[in-house]
PDB file of C-alpha atoms and ligand atoms in Angstrom:
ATOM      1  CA  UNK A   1     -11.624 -14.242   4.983  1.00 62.00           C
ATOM      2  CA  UNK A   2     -14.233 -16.940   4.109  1.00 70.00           C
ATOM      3  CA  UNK A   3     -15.255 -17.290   0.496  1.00 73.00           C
ATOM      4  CA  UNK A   4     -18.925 -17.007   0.594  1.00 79.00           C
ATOM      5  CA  UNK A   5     -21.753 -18.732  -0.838  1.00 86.00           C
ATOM      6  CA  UNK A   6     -22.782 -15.275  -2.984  1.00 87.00           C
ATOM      7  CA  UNK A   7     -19.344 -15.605  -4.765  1.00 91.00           C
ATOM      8  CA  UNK A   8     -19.153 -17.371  -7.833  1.00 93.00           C
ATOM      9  CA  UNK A   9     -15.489 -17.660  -8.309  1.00 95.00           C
ATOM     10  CA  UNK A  10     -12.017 -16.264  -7.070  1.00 96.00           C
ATOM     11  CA  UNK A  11     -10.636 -14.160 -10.154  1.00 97.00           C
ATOM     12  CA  UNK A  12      -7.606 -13.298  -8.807  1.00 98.00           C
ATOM     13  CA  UNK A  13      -5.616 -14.186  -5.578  1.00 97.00           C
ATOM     14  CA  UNK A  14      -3.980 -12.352  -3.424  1.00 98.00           C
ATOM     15  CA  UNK A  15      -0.555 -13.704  -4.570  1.00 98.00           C
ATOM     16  CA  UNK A  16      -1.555 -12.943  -8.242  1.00 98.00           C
ATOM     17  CA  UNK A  17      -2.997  -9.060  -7.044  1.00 98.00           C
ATOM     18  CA  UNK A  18       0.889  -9.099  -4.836  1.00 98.00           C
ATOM     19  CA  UNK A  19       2.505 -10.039  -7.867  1.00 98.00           C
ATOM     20  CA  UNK A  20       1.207  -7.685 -10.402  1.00 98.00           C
ATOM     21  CA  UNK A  21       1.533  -4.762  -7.399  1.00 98.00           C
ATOM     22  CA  UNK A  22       5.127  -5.300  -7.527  1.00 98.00           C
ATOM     23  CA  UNK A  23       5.915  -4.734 -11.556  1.00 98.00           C
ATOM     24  CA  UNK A  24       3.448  -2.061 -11.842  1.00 98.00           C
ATOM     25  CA  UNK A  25       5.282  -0.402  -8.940  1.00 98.00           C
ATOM     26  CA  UNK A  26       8.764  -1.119 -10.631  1.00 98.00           C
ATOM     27  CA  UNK A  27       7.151   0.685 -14.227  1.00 98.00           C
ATOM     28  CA  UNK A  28       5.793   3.671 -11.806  1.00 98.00           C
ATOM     29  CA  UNK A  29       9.761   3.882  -9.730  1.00 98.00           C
ATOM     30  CA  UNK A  30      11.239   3.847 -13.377  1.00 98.00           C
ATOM     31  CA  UNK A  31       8.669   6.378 -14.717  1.00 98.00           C
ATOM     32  CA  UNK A  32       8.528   9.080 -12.255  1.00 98.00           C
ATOM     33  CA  UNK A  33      12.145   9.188 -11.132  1.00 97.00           C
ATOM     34  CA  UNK A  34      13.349  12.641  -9.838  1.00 95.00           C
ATOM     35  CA  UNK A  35       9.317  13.551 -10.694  1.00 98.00           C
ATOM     36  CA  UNK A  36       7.944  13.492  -6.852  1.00 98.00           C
ATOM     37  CA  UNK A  37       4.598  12.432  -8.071  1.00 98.00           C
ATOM     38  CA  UNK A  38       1.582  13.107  -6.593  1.00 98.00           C
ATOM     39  CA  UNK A  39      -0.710  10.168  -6.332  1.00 98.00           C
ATOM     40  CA  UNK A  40      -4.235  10.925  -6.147  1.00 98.00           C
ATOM     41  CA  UNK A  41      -6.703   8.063  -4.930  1.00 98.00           C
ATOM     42  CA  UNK A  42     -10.396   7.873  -5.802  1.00 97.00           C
ATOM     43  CA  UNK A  43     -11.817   6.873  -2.556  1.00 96.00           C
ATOM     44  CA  UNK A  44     -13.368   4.361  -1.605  1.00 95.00           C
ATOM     45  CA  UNK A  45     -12.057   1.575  -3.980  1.00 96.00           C
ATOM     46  CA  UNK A  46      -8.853   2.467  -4.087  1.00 97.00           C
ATOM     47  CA  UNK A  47      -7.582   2.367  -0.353  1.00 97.00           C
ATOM     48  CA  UNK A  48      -6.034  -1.266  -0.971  1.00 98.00           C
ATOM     49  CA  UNK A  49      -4.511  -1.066  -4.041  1.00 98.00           C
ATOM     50  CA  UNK A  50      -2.929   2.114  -3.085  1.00 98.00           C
ATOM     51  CA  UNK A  51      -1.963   0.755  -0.078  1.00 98.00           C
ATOM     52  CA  UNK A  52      -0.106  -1.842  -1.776  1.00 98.00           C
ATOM     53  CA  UNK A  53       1.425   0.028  -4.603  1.00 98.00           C
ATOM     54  CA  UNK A  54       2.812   3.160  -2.799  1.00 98.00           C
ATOM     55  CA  UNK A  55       5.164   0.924  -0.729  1.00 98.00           C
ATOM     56  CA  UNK A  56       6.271  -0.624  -4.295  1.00 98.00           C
ATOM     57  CA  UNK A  57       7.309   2.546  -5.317  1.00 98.00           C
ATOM     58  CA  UNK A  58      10.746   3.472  -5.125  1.00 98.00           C
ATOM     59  CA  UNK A  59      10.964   7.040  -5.690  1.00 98.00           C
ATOM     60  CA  UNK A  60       9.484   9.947  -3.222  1.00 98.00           C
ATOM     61  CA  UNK A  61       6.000  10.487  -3.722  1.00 98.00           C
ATOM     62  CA  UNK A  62       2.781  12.140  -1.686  1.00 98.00           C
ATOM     63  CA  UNK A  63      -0.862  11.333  -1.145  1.00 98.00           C
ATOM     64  CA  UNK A  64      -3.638  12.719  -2.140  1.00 98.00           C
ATOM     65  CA  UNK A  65      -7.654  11.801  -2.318  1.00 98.00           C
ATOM     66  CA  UNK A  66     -10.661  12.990  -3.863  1.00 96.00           C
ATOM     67  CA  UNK A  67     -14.276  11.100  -3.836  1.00 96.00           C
ATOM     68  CA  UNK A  68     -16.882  10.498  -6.666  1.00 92.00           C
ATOM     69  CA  UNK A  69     -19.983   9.873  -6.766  1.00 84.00           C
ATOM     70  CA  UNK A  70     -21.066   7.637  -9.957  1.00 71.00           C
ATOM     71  CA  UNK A  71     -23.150   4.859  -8.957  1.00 56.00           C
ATOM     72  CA  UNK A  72     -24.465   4.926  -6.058  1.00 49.00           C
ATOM     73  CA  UNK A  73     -25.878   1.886  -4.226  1.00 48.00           C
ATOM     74  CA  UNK A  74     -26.504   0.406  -7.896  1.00 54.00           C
ATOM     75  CA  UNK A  75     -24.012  -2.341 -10.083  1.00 55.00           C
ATOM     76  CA  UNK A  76     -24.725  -0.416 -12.846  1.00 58.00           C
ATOM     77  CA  UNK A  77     -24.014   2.786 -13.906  1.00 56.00           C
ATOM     78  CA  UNK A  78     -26.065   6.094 -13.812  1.00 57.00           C
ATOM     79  CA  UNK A  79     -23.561   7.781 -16.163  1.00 60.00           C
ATOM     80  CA  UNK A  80     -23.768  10.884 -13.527  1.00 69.00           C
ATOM     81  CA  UNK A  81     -20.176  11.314 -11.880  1.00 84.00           C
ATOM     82  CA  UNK A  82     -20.012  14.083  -9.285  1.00 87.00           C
ATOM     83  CA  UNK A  83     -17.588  15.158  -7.103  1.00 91.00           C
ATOM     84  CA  UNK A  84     -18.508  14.709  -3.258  1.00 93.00           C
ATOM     85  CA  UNK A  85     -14.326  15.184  -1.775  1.00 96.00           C
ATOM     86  CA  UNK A  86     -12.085  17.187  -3.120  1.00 96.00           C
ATOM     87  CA  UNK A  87      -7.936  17.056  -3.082  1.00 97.00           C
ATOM     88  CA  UNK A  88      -6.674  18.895  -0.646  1.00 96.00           C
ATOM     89  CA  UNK A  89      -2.960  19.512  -2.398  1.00 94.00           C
ATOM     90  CA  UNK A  90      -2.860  22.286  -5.318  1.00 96.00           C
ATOM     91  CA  UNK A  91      -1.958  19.965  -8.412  1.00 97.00           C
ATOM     92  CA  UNK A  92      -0.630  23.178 -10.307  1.00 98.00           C
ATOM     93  CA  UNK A  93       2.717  21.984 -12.175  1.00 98.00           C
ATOM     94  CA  UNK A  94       2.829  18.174 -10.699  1.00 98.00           C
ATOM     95  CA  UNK A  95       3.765  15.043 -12.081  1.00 98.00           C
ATOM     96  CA  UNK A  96      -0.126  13.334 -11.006  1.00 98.00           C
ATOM     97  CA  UNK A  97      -1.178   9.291 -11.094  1.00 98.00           C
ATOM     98  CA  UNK A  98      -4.673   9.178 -10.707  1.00 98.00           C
ATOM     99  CA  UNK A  99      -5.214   5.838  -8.689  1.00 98.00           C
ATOM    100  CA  UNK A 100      -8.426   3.668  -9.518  1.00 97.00           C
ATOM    101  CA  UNK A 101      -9.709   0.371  -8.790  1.00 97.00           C
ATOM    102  CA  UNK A 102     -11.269  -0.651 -11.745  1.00 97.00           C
ATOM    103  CA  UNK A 103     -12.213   0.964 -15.161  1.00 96.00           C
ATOM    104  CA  UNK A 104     -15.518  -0.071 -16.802  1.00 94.00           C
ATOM    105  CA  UNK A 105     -17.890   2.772 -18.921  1.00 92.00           C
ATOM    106  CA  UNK A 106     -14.957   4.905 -18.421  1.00 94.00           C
ATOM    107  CA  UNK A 107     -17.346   8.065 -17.271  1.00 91.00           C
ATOM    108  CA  UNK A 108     -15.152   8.319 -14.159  1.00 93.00           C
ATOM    109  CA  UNK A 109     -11.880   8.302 -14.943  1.00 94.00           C
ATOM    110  CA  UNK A 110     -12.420  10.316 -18.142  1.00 93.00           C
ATOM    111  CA  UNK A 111     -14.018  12.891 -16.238  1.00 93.00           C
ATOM    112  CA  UNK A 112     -11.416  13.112 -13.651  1.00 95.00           C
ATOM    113  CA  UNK A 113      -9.114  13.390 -16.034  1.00 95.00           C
ATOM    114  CA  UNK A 114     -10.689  16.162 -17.217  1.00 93.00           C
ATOM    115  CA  UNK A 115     -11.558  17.640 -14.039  1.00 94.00           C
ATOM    116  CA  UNK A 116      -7.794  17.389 -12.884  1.00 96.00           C
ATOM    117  CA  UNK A 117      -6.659  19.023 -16.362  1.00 95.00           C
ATOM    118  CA  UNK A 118      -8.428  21.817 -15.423  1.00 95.00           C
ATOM    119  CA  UNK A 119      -6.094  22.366 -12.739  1.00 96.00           C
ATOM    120  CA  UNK A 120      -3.254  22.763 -14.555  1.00 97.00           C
ATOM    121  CA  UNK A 121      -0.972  19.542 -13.393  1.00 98.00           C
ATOM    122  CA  UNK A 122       2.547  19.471 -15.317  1.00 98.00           C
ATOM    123  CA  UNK A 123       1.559  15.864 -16.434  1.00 98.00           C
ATOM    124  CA  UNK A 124      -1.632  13.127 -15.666  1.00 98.00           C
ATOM    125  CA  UNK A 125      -1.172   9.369 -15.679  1.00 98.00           C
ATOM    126  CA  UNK A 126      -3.702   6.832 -14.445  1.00 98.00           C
ATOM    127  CA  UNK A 127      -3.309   3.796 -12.842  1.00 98.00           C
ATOM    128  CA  UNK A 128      -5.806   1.036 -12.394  1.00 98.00           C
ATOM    129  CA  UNK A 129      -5.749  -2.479 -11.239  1.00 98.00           C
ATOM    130  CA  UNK A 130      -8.681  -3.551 -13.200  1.00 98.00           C
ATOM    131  CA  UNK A 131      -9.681  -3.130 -16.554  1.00 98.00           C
ATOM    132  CA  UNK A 132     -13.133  -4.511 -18.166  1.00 97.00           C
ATOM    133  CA  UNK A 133     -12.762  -2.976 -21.707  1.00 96.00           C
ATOM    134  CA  UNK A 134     -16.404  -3.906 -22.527  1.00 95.00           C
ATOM    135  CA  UNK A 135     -18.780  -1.591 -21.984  1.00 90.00           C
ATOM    136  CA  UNK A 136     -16.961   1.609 -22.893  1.00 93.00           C
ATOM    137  CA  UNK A 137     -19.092   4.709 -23.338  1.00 91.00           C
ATOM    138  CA  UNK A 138     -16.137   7.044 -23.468  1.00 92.00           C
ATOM    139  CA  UNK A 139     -12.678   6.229 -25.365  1.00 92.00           C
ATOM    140  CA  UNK A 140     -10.544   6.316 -22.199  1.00 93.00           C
ATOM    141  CA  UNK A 141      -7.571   3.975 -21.872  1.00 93.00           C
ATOM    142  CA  UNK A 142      -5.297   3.918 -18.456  1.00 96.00           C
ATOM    143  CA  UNK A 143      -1.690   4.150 -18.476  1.00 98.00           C
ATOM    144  CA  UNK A 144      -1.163   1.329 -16.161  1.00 98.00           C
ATOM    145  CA  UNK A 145      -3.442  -1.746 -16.147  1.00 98.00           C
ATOM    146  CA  UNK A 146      -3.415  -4.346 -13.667  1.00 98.00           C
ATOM    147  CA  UNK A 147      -5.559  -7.391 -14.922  1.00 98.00           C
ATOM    148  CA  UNK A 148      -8.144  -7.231 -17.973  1.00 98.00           C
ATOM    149  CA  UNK A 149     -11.237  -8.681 -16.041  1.00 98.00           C
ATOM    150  CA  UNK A 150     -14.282 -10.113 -18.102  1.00 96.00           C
ATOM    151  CA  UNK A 151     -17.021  -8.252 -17.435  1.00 94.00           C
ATOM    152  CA  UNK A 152     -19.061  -9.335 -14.150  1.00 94.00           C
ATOM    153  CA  UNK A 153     -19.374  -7.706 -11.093  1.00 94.00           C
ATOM    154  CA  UNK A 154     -16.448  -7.783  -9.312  1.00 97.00           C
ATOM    155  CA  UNK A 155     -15.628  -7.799  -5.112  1.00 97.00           C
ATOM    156  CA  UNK A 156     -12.791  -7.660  -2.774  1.00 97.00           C
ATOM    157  CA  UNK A 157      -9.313  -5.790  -2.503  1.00 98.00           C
ATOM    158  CA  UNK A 158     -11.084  -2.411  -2.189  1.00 98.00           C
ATOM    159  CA  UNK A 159     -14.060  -3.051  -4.654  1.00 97.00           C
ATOM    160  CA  UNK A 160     -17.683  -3.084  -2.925  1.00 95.00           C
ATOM    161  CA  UNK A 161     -20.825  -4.156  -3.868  1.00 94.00           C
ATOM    162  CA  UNK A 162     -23.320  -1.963  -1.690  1.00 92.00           C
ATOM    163  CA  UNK A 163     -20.296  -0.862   0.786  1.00 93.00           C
ATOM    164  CA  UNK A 164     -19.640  -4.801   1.549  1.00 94.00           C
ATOM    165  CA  UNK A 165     -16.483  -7.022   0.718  1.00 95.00           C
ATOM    166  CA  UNK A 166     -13.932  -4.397   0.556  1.00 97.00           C
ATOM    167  CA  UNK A 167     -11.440  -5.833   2.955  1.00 96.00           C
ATOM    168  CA  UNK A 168     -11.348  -9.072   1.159  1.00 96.00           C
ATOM    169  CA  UNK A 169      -7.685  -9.779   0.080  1.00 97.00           C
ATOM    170  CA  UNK A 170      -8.627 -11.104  -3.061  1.00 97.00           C
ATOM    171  CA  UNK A 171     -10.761 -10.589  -6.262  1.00 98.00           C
ATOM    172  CA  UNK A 172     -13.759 -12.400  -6.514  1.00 97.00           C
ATOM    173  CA  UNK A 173     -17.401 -12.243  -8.910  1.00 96.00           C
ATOM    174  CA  UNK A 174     -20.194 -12.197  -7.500  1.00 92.00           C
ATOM    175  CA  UNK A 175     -23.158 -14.695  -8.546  1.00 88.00           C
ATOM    176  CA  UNK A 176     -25.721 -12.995 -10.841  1.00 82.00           C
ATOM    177  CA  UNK A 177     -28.813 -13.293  -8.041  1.00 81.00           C
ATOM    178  CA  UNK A 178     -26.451 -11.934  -5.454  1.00 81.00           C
ATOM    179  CA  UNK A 179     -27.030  -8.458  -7.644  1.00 80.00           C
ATOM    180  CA  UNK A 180     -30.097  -6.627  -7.099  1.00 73.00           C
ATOM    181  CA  UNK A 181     -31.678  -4.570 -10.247  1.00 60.00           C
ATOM    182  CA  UNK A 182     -33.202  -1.386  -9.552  1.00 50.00           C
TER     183      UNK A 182
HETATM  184  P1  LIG B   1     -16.967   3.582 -14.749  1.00 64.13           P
HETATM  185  O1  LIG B   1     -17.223   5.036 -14.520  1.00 64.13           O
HETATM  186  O2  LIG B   1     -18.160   2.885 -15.377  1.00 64.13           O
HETATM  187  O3  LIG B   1     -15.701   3.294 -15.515  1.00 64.13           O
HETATM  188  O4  LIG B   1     -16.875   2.883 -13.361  1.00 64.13           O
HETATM  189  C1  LIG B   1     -15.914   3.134 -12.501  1.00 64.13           C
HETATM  190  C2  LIG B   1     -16.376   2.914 -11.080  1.00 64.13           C
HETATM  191  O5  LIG B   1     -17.485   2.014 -10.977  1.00 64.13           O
HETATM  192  C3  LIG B   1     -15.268   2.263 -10.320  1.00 64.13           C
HETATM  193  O6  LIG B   1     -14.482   3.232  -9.697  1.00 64.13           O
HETATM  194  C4  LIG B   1     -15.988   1.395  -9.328  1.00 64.13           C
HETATM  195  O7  LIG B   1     -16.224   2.127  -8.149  1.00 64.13           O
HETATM  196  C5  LIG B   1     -17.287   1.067  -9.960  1.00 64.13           C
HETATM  197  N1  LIG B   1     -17.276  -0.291 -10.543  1.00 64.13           N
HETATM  198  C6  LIG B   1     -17.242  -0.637 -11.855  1.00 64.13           C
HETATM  199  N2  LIG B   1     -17.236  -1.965 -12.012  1.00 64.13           N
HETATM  200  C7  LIG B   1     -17.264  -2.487 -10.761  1.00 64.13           C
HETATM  201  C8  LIG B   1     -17.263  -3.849 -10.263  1.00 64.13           C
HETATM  202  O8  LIG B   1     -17.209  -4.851 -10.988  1.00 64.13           O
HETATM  203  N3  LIG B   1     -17.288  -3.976  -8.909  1.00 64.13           N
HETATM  204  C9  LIG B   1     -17.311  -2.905  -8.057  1.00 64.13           C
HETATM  205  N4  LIG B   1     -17.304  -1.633  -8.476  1.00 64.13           N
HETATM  206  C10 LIG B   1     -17.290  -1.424  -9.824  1.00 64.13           C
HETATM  207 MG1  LIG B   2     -14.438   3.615  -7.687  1.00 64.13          MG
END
């Protein structure tokens, strides 16, 4: 795809987001051998990535997704997470790898972490590609980290800005007026 004038920069490229796919799906094949893990997607963001990573993964694993709710059309965050999909597999005694696209106040993952807990898994690791350690509110650290990214607003391989610029192969920030403040 095009880069386009409301990008500022590529971040990362799609050999550099290939790359870093393959050794965290090496880590996650020695990890969760004889473990069938279940890997649980938070739509939307993460289709790409856990496109990408599943096939990297060596061992037998299954699929499952819930959906969040946390910031709505906004670039910044309400600090309200809610749950708007649900999983569909019982999580009772499995091995689960939460799958995110990027971690930034930490009010989502912490709280799916929590929420999943509650369900009584036999273990919970999470997996993110991107990690802007900045503007924690919540001390929550992933398991597996792609990238550290500085912190700007961030497009492409699965991430949106208002819905658009998901299917962009790469990783790229967008330009400060391309962001609308509520
Ligand atoms: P947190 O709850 O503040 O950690 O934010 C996590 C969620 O916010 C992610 O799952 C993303 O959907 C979204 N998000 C955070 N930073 C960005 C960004 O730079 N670009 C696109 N989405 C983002
Ligand atoms: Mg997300």
């Amino acid at each position: 795809m095009e880069f386009q004038d409301e990008f500022e920069q590529i971040l990362l490229t799609e050999e550099e987001i290939n790359q870093k796919v393959k050794s965290l799906g090496v880590q996650l094949t020695e990890d969760y051998r004889d473990k069938n893990p279940l890997l649980v997607g938070v739509l939307r963001g993460c289709v790409t990535f856990m496109a990408d990573l599943m096939r990297e993964i060596e061992v037998p694993v299954e699929l499952d997704f819930l959906s969040v709710a946390s910031y709505g059309q906004s670039a910044f965050t309400s600090g309200v997470v809610r749950v708007l999909k649900d999983l569909s597999e019982d999580v009772d005694g499995r091995h689960v790898i939460l799958i995110e696209d990027i971690v930034d106040s930490g009010l989502t993952l912490n709280y799916l972490i929590n929420y999943l807990n509650g369900r009584n898994p036999a273990s919970i690791a999470t997996c993110v590609l991107l990690d802007k350690p900045y503007r924690r509110e919540v001390d929550v650290k992933a398991d597996y980290v792609g990238f550290e990214v500085p912190d700007k607003f961030l497009v492409g391989y699965g991430l949106d800005y208002a819905q658009k610029y998901r299917n962009l192969p790469y990783v790229a920030t967008l330009k400060d007026n391309a962001i609308e403040e509520e």
